[in-house]
């Protein structure tokens, strides 16, 4: 790998570049890590150091890095038609073809799709879409959307409002009106003395209680991630989603599955909705849709919603210049074709998924790990000071940051959400690579334990 003048790049970065979700003062003390290349499940920095990317970039490179076919279709599409819009009764080939294949891979009752550029703007679309849907059926006041504390739905005004992240609400006057939040199904921290099943039922009942409190005639939709990602890989009890389905149906509330992380194989099925028995009216997709090779998002709707929206709704006065961008659509289409042709999701589910989860469970025996949870190709190791009492280290995720930094030293990218270490590797990770991942995590946990014991002594 080529070496760069890292210090010079860091200097320029510091001078001109504002980063997302970053405390700049903290970053500048060490300088930004500068990533210059990637192949398979590995990334390389400007000093030539190699890392196993345990996060698939940012939960998105499901197919792995370096797929030449994706670069080729992007080039061909740029030569043929680099841009044209889909406004005002126009379409172009890649958007039409991508819409068709999405209708094929999503659940049978979902056949129409609206394109955007990201998960965040997808959820903005969802908010406007569900409100417009009900208004077009004559229910103007049915406009409240219920979501969950510690859910993540992106960083735009609507996305961050739908999300339940307190620090995000604290900046910029969020949430916007007519959004309500209920408790999350986080068993390890909030389950108390309940059984998993009791807890699942209780947390689903929070939705029913909230609908009754607000009045069903006011509630347009419920939105949730099948598995909360950015909130710390919160895997709900098995009975949670079927209960949510039942409640949404009972009160005529639309069910929106935010599949931005769970979609395209992350849980071992094409969509988290299939794995958890969710029957969505609306699905938000992004990330794995193009495996991160191009910025693209999509909102898939059920036939019922499409009927209200497209046949009765008149003009939906909403859209983005890059809705259905031809290059992004061509790349997403090829990404899905490769996943289908090579049976990437099915192979991962049948050959490596259980192996990965068994390694995660093993790591749960480490003295530092209070909870080891996961599903499919998602996992979290929650670090605690005391396994018995579940006491955490406090200090705002400082222990997680310690472990993350050791991991980086050891050539592994793992993200810390508070004190939960997150894993979200590409679906193409092999058994040997899972062993390598496991070894690096174990080493990082051992080092963290030693360090944390030392500083607290
Ligand atoms: C990442 C994410 C989003 C936001 O997607 P962006 O492409 O970053 O705007 C929305 N929902 C979920 C569940 C996500 O994980």
Short mmCIF file of N, CA, C and O in Angstrom, two decimals, residues 257-336:
data_model
loop_
_atom_site.label_atom_id
_atom_site.label_comp_id
_atom_site.label_asym_id
_atom_site.label_seq_id
_atom_site.Cartn_x
_atom_site.Cartn_y
_atom_site.Cartn_z
N UNK A 257 -40.88 -0.12 9.22
CA UNK A 257 -39.65 -0.78 9.64
C UNK A 257 -38.47 -0.01 9.06
O UNK A 257 -38.36 0.13 7.84
N UNK A 258 -37.63 0.51 9.94
CA UNK A 258 -36.41 1.17 9.45
C UNK A 258 -35.36 0.09 9.25
O UNK A 258 -34.70 -0.35 10.18
N UNK A 259 -35.23 -0.33 7.99
CA UNK A 259 -34.35 -1.44 7.61
C UNK A 259 -32.99 -0.94 7.15
O UNK A 259 -32.28 -1.66 6.43
N UNK A 260 -32.63 0.28 7.53
CA UNK A 260 -31.40 0.87 6.98
C UNK A 260 -30.18 0.01 7.33
O UNK A 260 -29.31 -0.21 6.49
N UNK A 261 -30.14 -0.53 8.55
CA UNK A 261 -29.05 -1.46 8.90
C UNK A 261 -29.46 -2.90 8.63
O UNK A 261 -28.70 -3.68 8.06
N UNK A 262 -30.67 -3.26 9.05
CA UNK A 262 -31.06 -4.68 9.01
C UNK A 262 -31.28 -5.20 7.59
O UNK A 262 -31.19 -6.41 7.35
N UNK A 263 -31.59 -4.31 6.65
CA UNK A 263 -31.86 -4.74 5.29
C UNK A 263 -30.63 -5.30 4.59
O UNK A 263 -29.51 -5.05 5.00
N UNK A 264 -30.87 -6.08 3.56
CA UNK A 264 -29.82 -6.62 2.71
C UNK A 264 -28.84 -7.52 3.47
O UNK A 264 -27.63 -7.41 3.35
N UNK A 265 -29.44 -8.40 4.26
CA UNK A 265 -28.69 -9.55 4.78
C UNK A 265 -28.13 -9.45 6.17
O UNK A 265 -27.63 -10.43 6.70
N UNK A 266 -28.21 -8.29 6.76
CA UNK A 266 -27.52 -8.09 8.04
C UNK A 266 -27.96 -9.08 9.12
O UNK A 266 -27.17 -9.49 9.95
N UNK A 267 -29.22 -9.44 9.11
CA UNK A 267 -29.71 -10.36 10.15
C UNK A 267 -29.67 -11.82 9.69
O UNK A 267 -30.09 -12.71 10.43
N UNK A 268 -29.17 -12.05 8.47
CA UNK A 268 -29.17 -13.41 7.93
C UNK A 268 -30.35 -13.68 7.01
O UNK A 268 -30.41 -14.73 6.36
N UNK A 269 -31.30 -12.76 6.96
CA UNK A 269 -32.38 -12.79 5.97
C UNK A 269 -32.24 -11.54 5.13
O UNK A 269 -31.51 -10.63 5.50
N UNK A 270 -32.97 -11.48 4.01
CA UNK A 270 -32.85 -10.28 3.18
C UNK A 270 -33.23 -9.03 4.00
O UNK A 270 -32.59 -8.01 3.92
N UNK A 271 -34.30 -9.17 4.81
CA UNK A 271 -34.73 -8.04 5.63
C UNK A 271 -34.99 -8.48 7.06
O UNK A 271 -35.43 -9.60 7.30
N UNK A 272 -34.70 -7.57 7.98
CA UNK A 272 -34.96 -7.86 9.39
C UNK A 272 -36.43 -8.19 9.61
O UNK A 272 -36.77 -8.97 10.50
N UNK A 273 -37.30 -7.58 8.81
CA UNK A 273 -38.74 -7.82 8.96
C UNK A 273 -39.06 -9.31 8.81
O UNK A 273 -39.93 -9.82 9.50
N UNK A 274 -38.36 -9.99 7.89
CA UNK A 274 -38.61 -11.43 7.71
C UNK A 274 -38.15 -12.20 8.94
O UNK A 274 -38.83 -13.10 9.43
N UNK A 275 -36.99 -11.83 9.44
CA UNK A 275 -36.43 -12.55 10.58
C UNK A 275 -37.30 -12.40 11.83
O UNK A 275 -37.48 -13.34 12.59
N UNK A 276 -37.87 -11.21 12.03
CA UNK A 276 -38.59 -10.94 13.27
C UNK A 276 -40.11 -10.98 13.12
O UNK A 276 -40.84 -10.63 14.04
N UNK A 277 -40.57 -11.40 11.94
CA UNK A 277 -42.02 -11.53 11.76
C UNK A 277 -42.74 -10.19 11.74
O UNK A 277 -43.84 -10.06 12.25
N UNK A 278 -42.10 -9.17 11.14
CA UNK A 278 -42.73 -7.85 11.03
C UNK A 278 -43.46 -7.79 9.69
O UNK A 278 -42.92 -8.22 8.67
N UNK A 279 -44.68 -7.26 9.71
CA UNK A 279 -45.41 -7.06 8.45
C UNK A 279 -45.52 -5.55 8.20
O UNK A 279 -46.53 -4.93 8.55
N UNK A 280 -44.49 -4.98 7.60
CA UNK A 280 -44.45 -3.51 7.50
C UNK A 280 -45.35 -2.95 6.40
O UNK A 280 -45.58 -3.60 5.38
N UNK A 281 -45.84 -1.72 6.64
CA UNK A 281 -46.51 -0.96 5.58
C UNK A 281 -45.49 -0.12 4.81
O UNK A 281 -45.72 0.23 3.67
N UNK A 282 -44.41 0.20 5.50
CA UNK A 282 -43.37 1.06 4.92
C UNK A 282 -42.01 0.53 5.38
O UNK A 282 -41.88 0.11 6.53
N UNK A 283 -41.03 0.53 4.48
CA UNK A 283 -39.67 0.14 4.86
C UNK A 283 -38.68 1.19 4.39
O UNK A 283 -38.69 1.57 3.23
N UNK A 284 -37.82 1.65 5.29
CA UNK A 284 -36.72 2.55 4.90
C UNK A 284 -35.49 1.71 4.64
O UNK A 284 -35.16 0.83 5.44
N UNK A 285 -34.81 1.99 3.53
CA UNK A 285 -33.60 1.25 3.19
C UNK A 285 -32.50 2.24 2.80
O UNK A 285 -32.79 3.30 2.26
N UNK A 286 -31.27 1.89 3.09
CA UNK A 286 -30.11 2.66 2.61
C UNK A 286 -28.89 1.75 2.82
O UNK A 286 -28.98 0.56 2.52
N UNK A 287 -27.82 2.26 3.36
CA UNK A 287 -26.63 1.46 3.71
C UNK A 287 -26.41 0.23 2.79
O UNK A 287 -25.89 0.37 1.70
N UNK A 288 -26.82 -0.95 3.22
CA UNK A 288 -26.57 -2.17 2.44
C UNK A 288 -27.20 -2.20 1.06
O UNK A 288 -26.86 -3.04 0.23
N UNK A 289 -28.12 -1.29 0.81
CA UNK A 289 -28.77 -1.21 -0.51
C UNK A 289 -27.73 -1.10 -1.63
O UNK A 289 -27.86 -1.71 -2.68
N UNK A 290 -26.69 -0.31 -1.39
CA UNK A 290 -25.61 -0.22 -2.38
C UNK A 290 -24.30 -0.73 -1.78
O UNK A 290 -23.24 -0.51 -2.34
N UNK A 291 -24.39 -1.39 -0.63
CA UNK A 291 -23.19 -1.76 0.14
C UNK A 291 -22.28 -0.55 0.35
O UNK A 291 -21.06 -0.69 0.46
N UNK A 292 -22.87 0.64 0.38
CA UNK A 292 -22.09 1.85 0.64
C UNK A 292 -21.28 2.35 -0.54
O UNK A 292 -20.61 3.38 -0.43
N UNK A 293 -21.37 1.68 -1.69
CA UNK A 293 -20.55 2.09 -2.84
C UNK A 293 -21.06 3.38 -3.47
O UNK A 293 -20.32 4.05 -4.19
N UNK A 294 -22.32 3.70 -3.24
CA UNK A 294 -22.90 4.96 -3.69
C UNK A 294 -23.90 5.41 -2.63
O UNK A 294 -24.52 4.57 -1.97
N UNK A 295 -24.07 6.73 -2.47
CA UNK A 295 -25.09 7.19 -1.52
C UNK A 295 -26.48 7.04 -2.14
O UNK A 295 -26.78 7.66 -3.16
N UNK A 296 -27.28 6.18 -1.54
CA UNK A 296 -28.65 6.00 -2.03
C UNK A 296 -29.53 5.46 -0.90
O UNK A 296 -29.06 4.68 -0.06
N UNK A 297 -30.76 5.90 -0.88
CA UNK A 297 -31.74 5.39 0.07
C UNK A 297 -33.04 5.15 -0.66
O UNK A 297 -33.24 5.60 -1.79
N UNK A 298 -33.94 4.43 -0.02
CA UNK A 298 -35.22 4.13 -0.66
C UNK A 298 -36.28 3.89 0.40
O UNK A 298 -35.99 3.40 1.48
N UNK A 299 -37.51 4.26 0.07
CA UNK A 299 -38.65 3.98 0.95
C UNK A 299 -39.61 3.10 0.16
O UNK A 299 -40.16 3.51 -0.87
N UNK A 300 -39.76 1.88 0.64
CA UNK A 300 -40.62 0.89 -0.02
C UNK A 300 -41.98 0.93 0.66
O UNK A 300 -42.05 0.98 1.89
N UNK A 301 -43.05 0.90 -0.11
CA UNK A 301 -44.38 0.93 0.52
C UNK A 301 -45.20 -0.29 0.11
O UNK A 301 -45.02 -0.86 -0.97
N UNK A 302 -46.12 -0.64 1.00
CA UNK A 302 -47.03 -1.75 0.75
C UNK A 302 -48.06 -1.34 -0.31
O UNK A 302 -48.25 -0.16 -0.59
N UNK A 303 -48.73 -2.34 -0.85
CA UNK A 303 -49.76 -2.06 -1.86
C UNK A 303 -50.85 -1.17 -1.28
O UNK A 303 -51.37 -0.30 -1.96
N UNK A 304 -51.17 -1.39 0.00
CA UNK A 304 -52.19 -0.57 0.66
C UNK A 304 -51.78 0.90 0.70
O UNK A 304 -52.56 1.79 0.36
N UNK A 305 -50.54 1.16 1.10
CA UNK A 305 -50.07 2.55 1.19
C UNK A 305 -49.95 3.15 -0.21
O UNK A 305 -50.32 4.31 -0.44
N UNK A 306 -49.45 2.36 -1.14
CA UNK A 306 -49.30 2.86 -2.51
C UNK A 306 -50.65 3.27 -3.07
O UNK A 306 -50.78 4.32 -3.73
N UNK A 307 -51.66 2.48 -2.77
CA UNK A 307 -53.02 2.77 -3.24
C UNK A 307 -53.48 4.15 -2.75
O UNK A 307 -53.94 4.99 -3.53
N UNK A 308 -53.30 4.41 -1.45
CA UNK A 308 -53.71 5.69 -0.89
C UNK A 308 -52.87 6.84 -1.44
O UNK A 308 -53.37 7.91 -1.76
N UNK A 309 -51.60 6.56 -1.56
CA UNK A 309 -50.65 7.62 -1.92
C UNK A 309 -50.68 7.95 -3.41
O UNK A 309 -50.70 9.11 -3.81
N UNK A 310 -50.67 6.91 -4.20
CA UNK A 310 -50.49 7.10 -5.65
C UNK A 310 -51.83 7.29 -6.35
O UNK A 310 -51.96 8.11 -7.25
N UNK A 311 -52.85 6.56 -5.90
CA UNK A 311 -54.14 6.66 -6.60
C UNK A 311 -55.03 7.77 -6.06
O UNK A 311 -55.78 8.38 -6.80
N UNK A 312 -54.93 8.02 -4.74
CA UNK A 312 -55.85 8.99 -4.16
C UNK A 312 -55.17 10.28 -3.72
O UNK A 312 -55.83 11.25 -3.40
N UNK A 313 -53.84 10.24 -3.66
CA UNK A 313 -53.13 11.34 -3.00
C UNK A 313 -52.86 12.56 -3.85
O UNK A 313 -52.33 13.55 -3.36
N UNK A 314 -53.16 12.51 -5.12
CA UNK A 314 -52.79 13.64 -5.99
C UNK A 314 -51.28 13.75 -6.07
O UNK A 314 -50.57 12.75 -5.94
N UNK A 315 -50.78 14.96 -6.25
CA UNK A 315 -49.32 15.12 -6.35
C UNK A 315 -48.71 15.07 -4.94
O UNK A 315 -49.14 15.80 -4.05
N UNK A 316 -47.72 14.22 -4.75
CA UNK A 316 -46.94 14.19 -3.52
C UNK A 316 -45.84 15.23 -3.72
O UNK A 316 -44.90 14.98 -4.46
N UNK A 317 -45.99 16.38 -3.09
CA UNK A 317 -45.07 17.49 -3.39
C UNK A 317 -43.79 17.32 -2.58
O UNK A 317 -43.52 18.02 -1.61
N UNK A 318 -43.02 16.34 -2.98
CA UNK A 318 -41.84 15.94 -2.23
C UNK A 318 -40.87 15.26 -3.20
O UNK A 318 -41.29 14.53 -4.09
N UNK A 319 -39.58 15.51 -3.04
CA UNK A 319 -38.61 14.83 -3.89
C UNK A 319 -37.25 15.48 -3.79
O UNK A 319 -37.12 16.60 -3.29
N UNK A 320 -36.24 14.75 -4.21
CA UNK A 320 -34.88 15.25 -4.15
C UNK A 320 -34.30 15.28 -5.57
O UNK A 320 -34.59 14.40 -6.37
N UNK A 321 -33.46 16.27 -5.82
CA UNK A 321 -32.81 16.36 -7.13
C UNK A 321 -32.20 15.01 -7.52
O UNK A 321 -32.26 14.60 -8.67
N UNK A 322 -31.66 14.33 -6.52
CA UNK A 322 -30.98 13.06 -6.81
C UNK A 322 -31.84 11.84 -6.51
O UNK A 322 -31.32 10.73 -6.41
N UNK A 323 -33.16 12.01 -6.36
CA UNK A 323 -34.04 10.84 -6.23
C UNK A 323 -33.88 9.96 -7.48
O UNK A 323 -34.07 10.41 -8.60
N UNK A 324 -33.51 8.72 -7.26
CA UNK A 324 -33.33 7.80 -8.39
C UNK A 324 -32.12 8.14 -9.23
O UNK A 324 -32.11 7.93 -10.45
N UNK A 325 -31.08 8.67 -8.60
CA UNK A 325 -29.86 9.03 -9.35
C UNK A 325 -29.35 7.83 -10.16
O UNK A 325 -29.15 6.75 -9.61
N UNK A 326 -29.14 8.02 -11.46
CA UNK A 326 -28.82 6.86 -12.31
C UNK A 326 -27.55 6.10 -11.90
O UNK A 326 -27.55 4.87 -11.96
N UNK A 327 -26.52 6.80 -11.49
CA UNK A 327 -25.28 6.09 -11.13
C UNK A 327 -25.49 5.31 -9.83
O UNK A 327 -25.13 4.13 -9.72
N UNK A 328 -26.11 5.96 -8.85
CA UNK A 328 -26.37 5.29 -7.58
C UNK A 328 -27.30 4.09 -7.79
O UNK A 328 -27.08 3.01 -7.22
N UNK A 329 -28.32 4.26 -8.62
CA UNK A 329 -29.25 3.15 -8.88
C UNK A 329 -28.56 2.00 -9.61
O UNK A 329 -28.79 0.83 -9.30
N UNK A 330 -27.70 2.33 -10.57
CA UNK A 330 -27.01 1.28 -11.32
C UNK A 330 -26.12 0.47 -10.39
O UNK A 330 -26.05 -0.77 -10.49
N UNK A 331 -25.46 1.15 -9.46
CA UNK A 331 -24.57 0.46 -8.52
C UNK A 331 -25.38 -0.38 -7.53
O UNK A 331 -25.04 -1.54 -7.25
N UNK A 332 -26.46 0.18 -7.02
CA UNK A 332 -27.31 -0.59 -6.09
C UNK A 332 -27.88 -1.82 -6.79
O UNK A 332 -27.91 -2.92 -6.21
N UNK A 333 -28.31 -1.64 -8.03
CA UNK A 333 -28.85 -2.78 -8.80
C UNK A 333 -27.81 -3.88 -8.93
O UNK A 333 -28.08 -5.06 -8.66
N UNK A 334 -26.59 -3.50 -9.29
CA UNK A 334 -25.52 -4.50 -9.46
C UNK A 334 -25.20 -5.16 -8.12
O UNK A 334 -24.98 -6.38 -8.05
N UNK A 335 -25.19 -4.37 -7.07
CA UNK A 335 -24.94 -4.91 -5.72
C UNK A 335 -25.96 -6.00 -5.39
O UNK A 335 -25.61 -7.09 -4.91
N UNK A 336 -27.23 -5.73 -5.67
CA UNK A 336 -28.28 -6.70 -5.36
C UNK A 336 -28.17 -7.92 -6.28
O UNK A 336 -28.33 -9.07 -5.84
#
